Structures are given as C-alpha cells and as structure tokens.
Amino acid sequence: MDKSSVIFGNPMPEKVVKGAEKSKQKYIKKYGDDSNAHYQIGFEPIDALDFIGASNIVFKDKGEKFDDKALIVGNIRMGFGHYRISIAMASAARALGYHPYWLDLASFDATGSKMIREQNDLYSLASRISQKSKLFNKLIWEPLNCEGFKKITYNAKDQKNSELLVPIFENIDKDIPYIATHVWPSQGAIHAGMSHVVNAVPDNWPMGLHLSEGAIHTVQTPYAYLGYKILNGFDKKKQLKGLKEEDLKMVGCFVDHELLVNLEKDNEARKARALNDKPIRILLTVGGAGAGFKQFLEMVKHLLPYVKEKKVALFINFGDHKNVYDKMIEKLGDVECHTYFDEYQKLKEFKKEMEVKDVEGIYCIYNKNIFEAVYSTNLLMPVCDLLVTKPSELVYYPIPKLFMRHIGGHEVYGAIHGREFGDATWECPDKKSANDMLDTLVNDREIIAHMADTITKLKKDGYYDGAYECVKLAVSGRK
C-alpha cells in the first residue's frame, strides 16, 4: 500500500518518491529483509504500570491471544515524551474499561525496529549537540525541527520506511483499537491493515512528519487543528489540499486518568502550601535525551539558598540518566540530598507521606527501568506545586509550570500555548530569565495559587480529556 507518491491528495515530486524508496532499501541492505518473517506475539506484565494492568507485547515462540477488551498503544522511545503520552493513553483505556497493550516498535529484533533505533540514536545525539554548539543549533537543529520536518515531502520518506514495520503486525488482529503516540507506529499499523488507528499528534507545531494517512489524527489545540486542516506552510510554493474532518479531531490534552481524578483536591493543597508560607515543592525533570544540562544546573544552583531557608523543597527526576546526576554533584560540590536510586517502591511510599506531611530539602530520583524513570515525574506531579521543564509533552499536563529553554524549534509553540492558557509561564531561555522567574514564583505565592485555580477551571471545561477521547475514537473507528 504505497503512501509516498500521493499524500492526502497531494502528488509528490518524482525525485522525492525515488528518494523515499532509496531510504527504505538502505535499511533493508543494512539490517536485512524480514518481510517473510512470521513473528509470534506474546505478552509480559509491566510491573511499574501494574496500576493500569498494561501488558507488554513481545515476540515469543508460541503465539498468545489478545483480551476481548484489548486496546493497543503503539509507541517508540524517543526521549521520554512518547512513552509518557503512551502511559496517558493506557491509563485512559483502563479507566474506560479496556485492557491496554503496550507495543514499543523499537524494542524488537526486527528490521523496522533497528531502523527506528538508529534514527532515535541520531535524534538524541543531535539534541545533545544542539545544547553545546550554538552554531549547530542555529544552522541545523532549529531549522530542521521547525521547517525541515514541516515539509509534506518529509512525510514521503517516513511513509516508505514505515513499510518495514509491517512484519511486526502480522499476528496482531487487525480490528483491535489502536492508538499511536508517534507517527511511525501509526504509519506501520496502517500499512499492516489495522482498521481502528488513532494517530495522537504530540506537538503544537504542525509538521508533515506527523501525517499518517488512513488514521484519525488527534490534536490537542486549536492552533494545531487549523494547521493540519489546511496543511498550512507544508509547501512554501503552494497551498495544499488539507485534511477532512473525518481525518482530524481536536480532542484536548493527553493526560493520565490518575492525574485527573483528584485534581481539584491537589490544586487546593497547592494553594494552601503557597498561601501559608510552606516550602514550594519544585519538580525539575531531566528529559529522555539528557539535553539542557547547563541551564538545568544554573537553576539548581539558584534554588539552593531557598532550600536552606525552607522556602523551597526541590525534587529532581534524572530519569535514566545517572550521569547527569553525577555531573551535577561534581559541579555543586558537597550538597546534602535524599536519593531514590532504583527505589521506585520506596518513592511511591514517600509520595503518600507527601500528601499529608510538609517536606523540605533536596530529593534526587533515578531509575534505570524506563517505565519507572518516566513515571516518577507523573507520580510526583500531584504532590508538587511547580514543574520546571522544557516545553515538550509536559506542556499539556495539569500542574503549574515554568518553561526553560526549548530543544528543537517545534517546542516553541507548546510554550506559547501554555502561557496563553494560563497554567504556565512563558519560555525562559537563559540563566537570567529562568532564575528571575523562579524568584518571582517563590516570593509571590499568589501566582502559583492563580495557576492552580486556572487548572481546576480548565479541567471543568474538558481541556485535559484528550486521552479519553482518543480511546473513544479508536474503539468506535472512522465514521
């Protein structure tokens, strides 16, 4: 099923089509042709996600059957963002009565999986280089993420490469509801003949990269909806045919059920801590690519006096990047902190204590298990007052936020959305602007209280219901 020659009714130049085929053949030559393989599907529990009963899809010698209430979440690890959105989808599926199955297409010993891992390694490397080289960032990384990936012609190569994913789907029932949290799992599922595919688009900046013709595209914001509806700017020389309403739905933010069920109570607790001079609980996150260390370090240095004065309690999730923790300690010297290194259960118990007790000091979290690394941030969100993050997938989560510098030009538009909807600051791209904003938020407690009220109102308006809506669309299919 060729989807590289014509994309949503827009013919691609012959040169682009030939380049796409060349790209696919390059991966076949490098990793082998497994188009005739017969991969048997089985399942394993995901202990860190036991609260939603998610089952990990793996290759096994003997095939196993899916539950009658199965819903598959197709994903890849590219940073932490797509995993985090996947957890939100699995959580919403469980809340609505379905059994979520986790399909990480990068995790298999298959040609398509090796293709994904190679591209992910390149993306992670480039993200880190962009934070060290201003010239690389200005001339290559920012333009690629903002304008290069936006071109509709970029989609042709991805569509052709994603044909390599088809063998993984051979023994998966084609009518199982399916939500993809990255475009490659969506494209692969469509090529394989899956009939109920939702393509959950993660960014606020519309890009050709995210197109998966045949799937229902779900977006979180009005800006993204209009951009995809008319494919605005996807070709600089002409206006393209856009997406029909059956192909595109604006559903709201992709957020876990567990973060929404007690959100009003969490916001009242935030307000009480802020307005009664309790330590402000600040949660800093290290991204899955490990980039942005310099600004991250400067903010930690700036907050140390506030921690000593018991105005701030600082929580740092290093994800699965212990090297970042080691670098931080090396730069800061002798800093006393509580550590939760591969102690996920202990962290869960401490989180319960935080619900009823005041806390102070510095807490550093690291987990080599990818699910624990990602979910530690989600776990702490309800009991923290301010999330400090780059404007990535966390833009859309229901907690007051301070945005540090973006990594990749596409993230700029997430920050713009957050500041306009009132549950976040604007982007603070350098040491001075970020530290000035920290000073403001720590010393003017009314701002966090105001953001908390805004978040409560946004929930009432259905702003955070996107994951639930994706599940409903996947189950019902195209109408």
Coordinates of C-alpha atoms in Angstrom, one line a residue:
M1 CA 0.0 0.0 0.0
D2 CA 2.0 2.9 -1.3
K3 CA 1.5 6.2 0.6
S4 CA 4.6 8.0 -0.5
S5 CA 3.5 9.1 -4.0
V6 CA 0.4 11.0 -3.1
I7 CA -0.2 12.3 0.4
F8 CA -3.8 13.5 1.2
G9 CA -4.4 14.1 -2.4
N10 CA -1.1 16.0 -2.9
P11 CA 1.2 14.3 -5.5
M12 CA 4.8 14.1 -4.5
P13 CA 7.7 15.0 -6.9
E14 CA 9.3 12.0 -8.6
K15 CA 12.6 12.9 -7.0
V16 CA 11.0 12.7 -3.6
V17 CA 9.4 9.3 -4.3
K18 CA 12.6 7.8 -5.6
G19 CA 14.5 9.2 -2.5
A20 CA 11.9 7.5 -0.2
E21 CA 12.4 4.2 -1.9
K22 CA 16.1 4.5 -1.7
S23 CA 15.9 5.2 2.0
K24 CA 13.9 2.0 2.6
Q25 CA 16.3 -0.1 0.5
K26 CA 19.2 1.3 2.5
Y27 CA 17.8 -0.1 5.7
I28 CA 17.0 -3.4 4.1
K29 CA 20.6 -3.7 2.9
K30 CA 21.9 -2.8 6.4
Y31 CA 19.5 -4.8 8.6
G32 CA 18.1 -7.5 6.3
D33 CA 14.7 -8.2 4.7
D34 CA 12.3 -9.7 7.2
S35 CA 9.2 -9.3 5.0
N36 CA 8.6 -13.0 5.0
A37 CA 9.2 -13.5 8.8
H38 CA 6.4 -14.9 11.0
Y39 CA 6.8 -13.2 14.3
Q40 CA 4.7 -14.8 17.1
I41 CA 3.1 -12.4 19.6
G42 CA 3.1 -12.8 23.4
F43 CA 2.6 -10.7 26.5
E44 CA 4.5 -9.8 29.6
P45 CA 3.4 -7.7 32.6
I46 CA 4.8 -4.2 33.1
D47 CA 5.4 -4.1 36.8
A48 CA 5.9 -0.3 37.0
L49 CA 2.4 0.2 35.3
D50 CA 0.6 -2.5 37.4
F51 CA -2.0 0.0 38.4
I52 CA -3.3 0.1 34.9
G53 CA -2.7 -3.5 34.1
A54 CA -0.8 -2.8 30.9
S55 CA 0.7 -5.8 29.1
N56 CA 3.9 -5.5 27.1
I57 CA 3.8 -7.1 23.6
V58 CA 6.8 -9.2 22.9
F59 CA 8.0 -11.9 20.4
K60 CA 7.5 -15.4 21.7
D61 CA 8.0 -18.9 20.3
K62 CA 4.2 -19.6 20.6
G63 CA 1.5 -17.0 19.9
E64 CA -0.9 -15.8 22.5
K65 CA -4.4 -14.3 22.1
F66 CA -5.4 -10.8 23.0
D67 CA -8.1 -10.0 25.5
D68 CA -11.6 -9.3 24.1
K69 CA -11.3 -5.7 25.5
A70 CA -7.9 -5.1 24.1
L71 CA -6.6 -1.7 23.1
I72 CA -3.1 -1.4 21.7
V73 CA -0.9 1.7 22.4
G74 CA 1.8 1.8 19.7
N75 CA 4.9 3.8 20.5
I76 CA 8.6 4.2 20.4
R77 CA 11.1 5.6 22.9
M78 CA 12.3 8.9 21.5
G79 CA 13.2 10.8 24.6
F80 CA 10.6 10.3 27.3
G81 CA 7.7 12.2 25.6
H82 CA 6.1 9.5 23.5
Y83 CA 6.4 7.0 26.4
R84 CA 4.7 9.5 28.7
I85 CA 1.8 10.1 26.2
S86 CA 1.5 6.3 25.8
I87 CA 1.1 5.9 29.6
A88 CA -1.7 8.5 29.4
M89 CA -3.5 6.6 26.7
A90 CA -3.1 3.3 28.5
S91 CA -4.4 4.9 31.7
A92 CA -7.4 6.3 29.9
A93 CA -8.1 3.0 28.3
R94 CA -8.1 1.2 31.7
A95 CA -10.4 3.9 33.2
L96 CA -12.9 3.3 30.3
G97 CA -12.9 -0.5 30.8
Y98 CA -10.3 -1.7 28.3
H99 CA -7.1 -3.8 28.6
P100 CA -4.1 -1.7 27.4
Y101 CA -1.4 -3.5 25.5
W102 CA 2.0 -1.8 25.1
L103 CA 3.6 -2.1 21.6
D104 CA 7.1 -0.5 21.5
L105 CA 8.1 -0.9 17.9
A106 CA 11.7 -0.1 18.6
S107 CA 12.0 -3.0 21.1
F108 CA 12.1 -6.0 18.7
D109 CA 14.8 -7.9 16.9
A110 CA 13.3 -6.9 13.5
T111 CA 14.4 -4.8 10.6
G112 CA 11.9 -2.0 11.2
S113 CA 12.8 -1.8 14.9
K114 CA 16.5 -1.5 14.1
M115 CA 15.6 1.3 11.7
I116 CA 13.8 3.2 14.5
R117 CA 16.6 2.7 17.0
E118 CA 19.2 4.1 14.5
Q119 CA 17.1 7.2 13.9
N120 CA 16.4 7.6 17.6
D121 CA 20.1 7.5 18.4
L122 CA 20.8 10.2 15.8
Y123 CA 18.0 12.4 17.2
S124 CA 19.3 12.0 20.8
L125 CA 22.8 12.8 19.7
A126 CA 21.7 15.9 17.7
S127 CA 19.7 17.1 20.7
R128 CA 22.7 17.0 23.0
I129 CA 25.0 18.6 20.4
S130 CA 22.4 21.4 19.9
Q131 CA 22.8 22.4 23.6
K132 CA 26.6 22.5 23.3
S133 CA 27.1 24.2 19.9
K134 CA 25.2 27.4 19.2
L135 CA 26.3 27.2 15.5
F136 CA 24.9 23.7 15.1
N137 CA 21.7 24.7 16.8
K138 CA 21.2 27.8 14.7
L139 CA 22.1 26.4 11.3
I140 CA 20.9 22.8 11.5
W141 CA 18.9 21.7 14.5
E142 CA 16.4 24.6 14.9
P143 CA 15.7 24.9 11.2
L144 CA 15.3 21.1 10.8
N145 CA 12.9 20.8 13.8
C146 CA 10.8 23.8 12.8
E147 CA 10.8 23.9 9.0
G148 CA 12.6 20.7 7.7
F149 CA 10.1 18.4 9.4
K150 CA 7.2 20.6 8.4
K151 CA 7.6 19.9 4.7
I152 CA 5.0 17.5 3.4
T153 CA 7.7 15.9 1.3
Y154 CA 9.4 14.8 4.5
N155 CA 6.4 12.5 5.1
A156 CA 7.1 10.5 1.9
K157 CA 10.3 9.1 3.3
D158 CA 8.8 8.2 6.6
Q159 CA 5.9 6.5 4.9
K160 CA 8.2 4.4 2.8
N161 CA 10.5 3.5 5.8
S162 CA 7.5 2.6 7.9
E163 CA 6.6 -0.2 5.5
L164 CA 9.5 -2.1 7.2
L165 CA 7.3 -2.3 10.3
V166 CA 4.6 -4.4 8.7
P167 CA 6.0 -7.8 9.7
I168 CA 5.7 -7.0 13.4
F169 CA 1.9 -6.7 12.9
E170 CA 1.4 -10.0 11.1
N171 CA -0.1 -11.9 14.0
I172 CA -1.9 -8.9 15.6
D173 CA -5.7 -8.9 15.0
K174 CA -6.4 -6.0 12.5
D175 CA -9.6 -4.8 14.2
I176 CA -8.2 -4.2 17.6
P177 CA -8.5 -0.5 18.6
Y178 CA -5.1 1.1 18.3
I179 CA -3.6 4.4 19.4
A180 CA -0.2 5.5 18.2
T181 CA 1.8 8.1 20.1
H182 CA 4.4 8.6 17.4
V183 CA 3.8 8.8 13.7
W184 CA 5.9 5.7 12.8
P185 CA 3.7 3.3 14.9
S186 CA 0.7 4.9 13.2
Q187 CA 2.1 4.5 9.7
G188 CA 3.3 1.0 10.3
A189 CA -0.2 0.0 11.6
I190 CA -1.9 1.5 8.6
H191 CA 0.5 -0.3 6.2
A192 CA -0.2 -3.5 8.0
G193 CA -4.0 -3.1 7.6
M194 CA -5.1 -2.1 11.1
S195 CA -8.6 -0.7 10.8
H196 CA -9.1 1.4 14.0
V197 CA -5.9 3.6 14.1
V198 CA -5.7 6.9 16.0
N199 CA -2.6 9.0 15.4
A200 CA -2.1 11.1 18.6
V201 CA -0.1 14.1 17.4
P202 CA 2.2 15.2 20.2
D203 CA 3.2 18.8 19.2
N204 CA 1.5 22.2 18.8
W205 CA 3.6 23.0 15.7
P206 CA 2.0 21.3 12.7
M207 CA 4.5 19.2 10.7
G208 CA 4.5 16.9 7.7
L209 CA 6.4 14.4 9.8
H210 CA 3.2 13.7 11.9
L211 CA 1.0 12.8 8.9
S212 CA -0.3 9.2 8.8
E213 CA -2.9 9.0 6.0
G214 CA -5.6 6.4 6.9
A215 CA -5.5 7.2 10.6
I216 CA -7.6 9.6 12.6
H217 CA -5.3 12.4 13.6
T218 CA -6.0 13.8 17.1
V219 CA -4.5 17.1 18.2
Q220 CA -4.6 18.9 21.5
T221 CA -5.0 22.6 20.5
P222 CA -7.0 24.9 18.1
Y223 CA -3.7 26.1 16.6
A224 CA -2.6 22.5 15.7
Y225 CA -6.1 21.7 14.3
L226 CA -6.1 24.6 11.9
G227 CA -2.6 24.0 10.8
Y228 CA -3.3 20.3 9.9
K229 CA -6.8 21.1 8.5
I230 CA -5.2 23.2 5.7
L231 CA -1.6 21.9 5.9
N232 CA -0.5 25.4 6.4
G233 CA 3.1 26.0 5.3
F234 CA 3.7 22.4 4.5
D235 CA 4.8 23.5 1.0
K236 CA 6.2 27.0 0.7
K237 CA 5.3 27.3 -3.0
K238 CA 1.7 26.4 -3.0
Q239 CA -1.4 25.8 -0.8
L240 CA -2.0 22.1 -0.4
K241 CA -5.2 20.1 -0.1
G242 CA -5.9 19.7 3.6
L243 CA -7.3 17.0 5.9
K244 CA -11.0 16.2 6.0
E245 CA -13.0 16.3 9.3
E246 CA -13.0 12.5 9.4
D247 CA -9.2 12.5 9.4
L248 CA -8.7 15.2 12.1
K249 CA -10.2 15.7 15.6
M250 CA -9.3 18.3 18.2
V251 CA -9.7 16.3 21.5
G252 CA -7.8 18.2 24.3
C253 CA -4.7 17.4 26.2
F254 CA -3.3 13.9 26.6
V255 CA -3.3 13.3 30.4
D256 CA -3.5 10.3 32.6
H257 CA -6.7 9.4 34.4
E258 CA -4.7 9.2 37.7
L259 CA -3.6 12.8 37.4
L260 CA -7.2 14.0 36.8
V261 CA -9.3 12.0 39.3
N262 CA -8.2 14.1 42.3
L263 CA -7.0 17.2 40.5
E264 CA -9.3 19.6 42.3
K265 CA -8.0 18.4 45.7
D266 CA -4.4 18.6 44.5
N267 CA -4.9 22.2 43.5
E268 CA -6.4 23.1 46.8
A269 CA -3.4 21.6 48.5
R270 CA -1.1 23.6 46.2
K271 CA -2.9 26.8 47.1
A272 CA -2.7 26.1 50.8
R273 CA 1.0 25.5 50.7
A274 CA 1.6 28.6 48.6
L275 CA -0.5 31.0 50.7
N276 CA 0.5 29.6 54.1
D277 CA 4.3 30.0 53.5
K278 CA 5.0 26.3 53.3
P279 CA 8.0 25.3 51.2
I280 CA 7.1 25.5 47.5
R281 CA 7.6 22.0 46.0
I282 CA 9.5 22.4 42.8
L283 CA 9.9 19.4 40.5
L284 CA 12.7 19.5 37.8
T285 CA 12.8 16.9 35.1
V286 CA 15.8 15.7 33.0
G287 CA 14.5 14.8 29.6
G288 CA 14.9 11.4 28.0
A289 CA 17.7 12.7 25.7
G290 CA 19.6 14.1 28.6
A291 CA 20.0 17.6 27.0
G292 CA 19.7 21.0 28.5
F293 CA 22.2 20.4 31.4
K294 CA 23.7 23.9 31.5
Q295 CA 20.5 25.7 32.2
F296 CA 19.3 23.0 34.5
L297 CA 22.5 23.3 36.6
E298 CA 22.1 27.1 36.9
M299 CA 18.6 26.8 38.2
V300 CA 19.6 24.2 40.8
K301 CA 22.4 26.5 42.0
H302 CA 20.0 29.4 42.2
L303 CA 17.5 27.4 44.3
L304 CA 19.9 26.2 46.9
P305 CA 19.6 29.2 49.2
Y306 CA 15.8 28.9 49.0
V307 CA 16.1 25.3 50.1
K308 CA 18.3 26.3 53.0
E309 CA 15.8 28.9 54.0
K310 CA 13.0 26.3 53.8
K311 CA 11.2 28.3 51.2
V312 CA 11.6 25.6 48.6
A313 CA 11.7 21.8 48.6
L314 CA 13.4 20.6 45.5
F315 CA 12.7 17.3 43.6
I316 CA 14.8 16.3 40.6
N317 CA 13.9 13.4 38.4
F318 CA 17.1 12.4 36.5
G319 CA 15.1 9.7 34.6
D320 CA 17.5 7.0 33.5
H321 CA 20.4 9.5 33.2
K322 CA 22.5 8.9 36.3
N323 CA 25.4 10.5 34.5
V324 CA 23.5 13.8 34.7
Y325 CA 23.2 13.4 38.5
D326 CA 27.0 12.7 38.7
K327 CA 27.8 15.8 36.7
M328 CA 25.5 17.9 38.9
I329 CA 27.1 16.7 42.1
E330 CA 30.6 17.3 40.6
K331 CA 29.7 20.9 39.8
L332 CA 27.8 21.7 43.0
G333 CA 30.2 20.0 45.5
D334 CA 29.0 18.8 48.8
V335 CA 25.3 19.1 48.6
E336 CA 23.1 17.1 51.0
C337 CA 20.2 15.4 49.3
H338 CA 17.9 12.4 49.7
T339 CA 18.4 9.9 47.0
Y340 CA 15.9 7.4 45.5
F341 CA 18.1 5.4 43.1
D342 CA 16.3 2.3 41.7
E343 CA 14.0 2.6 44.7
Y344 CA 10.7 3.1 43.0
Q345 CA 8.5 1.4 45.6
K346 CA 10.1 3.5 48.3
L347 CA 9.4 6.6 46.2
K348 CA 5.8 5.6 45.9
E349 CA 5.6 5.3 49.7
F350 CA 7.2 8.7 50.2
K351 CA 4.8 10.2 47.8
K352 CA 1.9 9.1 50.1
E353 CA 3.7 10.8 53.0
M354 CA 3.9 14.0 51.0
E355 CA 0.1 14.0 50.7
V356 CA -0.2 14.6 54.5
K357 CA 3.2 16.0 55.7
D358 CA 5.3 19.0 55.0
V359 CA 8.7 18.2 53.3
E360 CA 11.9 20.2 52.9
G361 CA 15.3 19.6 51.4
I362 CA 16.5 18.1 48.1
Y363 CA 15.4 14.8 46.6
C364 CA 17.1 13.1 43.7
I365 CA 15.5 10.3 41.7
Y366 CA 17.0 7.9 39.2
N367 CA 15.7 4.6 37.8
K368 CA 17.4 2.6 35.1
N369 CA 14.0 0.9 34.3
I370 CA 12.5 3.1 31.6
F371 CA 8.9 2.9 32.9
E372 CA 9.9 3.9 36.4
A373 CA 12.2 6.7 35.0
V374 CA 9.3 8.2 33.1
Y375 CA 6.6 7.7 35.6
S376 CA 8.4 9.1 38.6
T377 CA 7.6 12.5 37.2
N378 CA 3.9 11.6 36.9
L379 CA 4.0 10.1 40.4
L380 CA 5.2 13.3 41.9
M381 CA 3.2 15.8 39.9
P382 CA 0.0 15.7 42.1
V383 CA 2.0 16.5 45.3
C384 CA 4.3 19.2 43.8
D385 CA 3.5 22.8 43.2
L386 CA 5.6 23.8 40.2
L387 CA 7.1 21.7 37.4
V388 CA 10.2 23.1 35.7
T389 CA 10.6 21.6 32.2
K390 CA 11.4 22.3 28.6
P391 CA 8.2 22.9 26.6
S392 CA 7.7 19.4 25.4
E393 CA 4.9 16.9 26.0
L394 CA 4.7 18.2 29.6
V395 CA 3.3 21.5 28.3
Y396 CA -0.2 19.9 28.5
Y397 CA 0.0 18.4 32.0
P398 CA -2.2 19.7 34.9
I399 CA 0.4 21.4 37.1
P400 CA 1.7 24.9 37.3
K401 CA 4.8 25.1 35.0
L402 CA 7.9 27.1 34.4
F403 CA 9.3 26.6 30.9
M404 CA 13.0 26.5 30.4
R405 CA 14.7 26.8 27.0
H406 CA 13.2 24.6 24.2
I407 CA 15.2 21.9 22.5
G408 CA 14.1 22.0 18.9
G409 CA 12.1 24.8 17.3
H410 CA 8.9 22.9 17.3
E411 CA 8.7 23.1 21.1
V412 CA 8.4 26.9 20.9
Y413 CA 4.7 26.7 20.1
G414 CA 4.0 24.4 23.0
A415 CA 5.3 27.1 25.3
I416 CA 3.2 29.8 23.6
H417 CA 0.1 27.6 24.1
G418 CA 0.9 27.1 27.8
R419 CA 1.3 30.7 28.6
E420 CA -1.8 31.7 26.7
F421 CA -4.0 29.1 28.6
G422 CA -2.7 30.3 31.9
D423 CA -1.3 27.2 33.6
A424 CA 2.4 28.1 32.8
T425 CA 4.9 30.9 32.4
W426 CA 6.4 32.0 29.1
E427 CA 9.6 30.3 27.9
C428 CA 12.6 31.4 29.9
P429 CA 15.5 30.7 27.5
D430 CA 18.6 31.7 29.6
K431 CA 20.0 31.8 33.1
K432 CA 18.8 35.2 34.0
S433 CA 15.2 34.9 32.7
A434 CA 14.7 31.5 34.3
N435 CA 16.2 32.5 37.7
D436 CA 14.3 35.7 37.7
M437 CA 11.1 33.8 37.1
L438 CA 12.0 31.4 39.9
D439 CA 12.5 34.3 42.3
T440 CA 9.1 35.7 41.3
L441 CA 7.2 32.4 41.8
V442 CA 8.8 31.7 45.1
N443 CA 8.3 35.1 46.5
D444 CA 4.9 36.0 45.0
R445 CA 2.9 32.9 46.1
E446 CA -0.3 34.2 44.5
I447 CA 0.9 33.3 41.0
I448 CA 1.0 29.6 41.7
A449 CA -2.3 29.8 43.5
H450 CA -3.8 31.5 40.5
M451 CA -2.4 28.9 38.1
A452 CA -3.9 26.2 40.3
D453 CA -7.3 27.8 40.1
T454 CA -6.9 28.1 36.3
I455 CA -6.1 24.4 36.0
T456 CA -9.2 23.5 38.0
K457 CA -11.3 25.5 35.6
L458 CA -9.6 24.0 32.6
K459 CA -10.4 20.5 33.8
K460 CA -14.1 21.5 34.2
D461 CA -14.0 22.7 30.6
G462 CA -12.7 19.3 29.4
Y463 CA -9.3 20.7 28.4
Y464 CA -7.4 17.7 29.8
D465 CA -9.8 15.0 28.4
G466 CA -7.8 14.2 25.2
A467 CA -6.6 10.7 26.2
Y468 CA -10.2 9.6 27.0
E469 CA -11.3 11.0 23.6
C470 CA -8.6 9.1 21.8
V471 CA -9.7 5.9 23.3
K472 CA -13.3 6.5 22.3
L473 CA -12.3 7.3 18.7
A474 CA -10.1 4.2 18.5
V475 CA -12.9 2.0 19.7
S476 CA -15.5 3.5 17.5
G477 CA -13.3 3.8 14.4
R478 CA -13.8 6.1 11.5
K479 CA -17.3 7.5 11.0

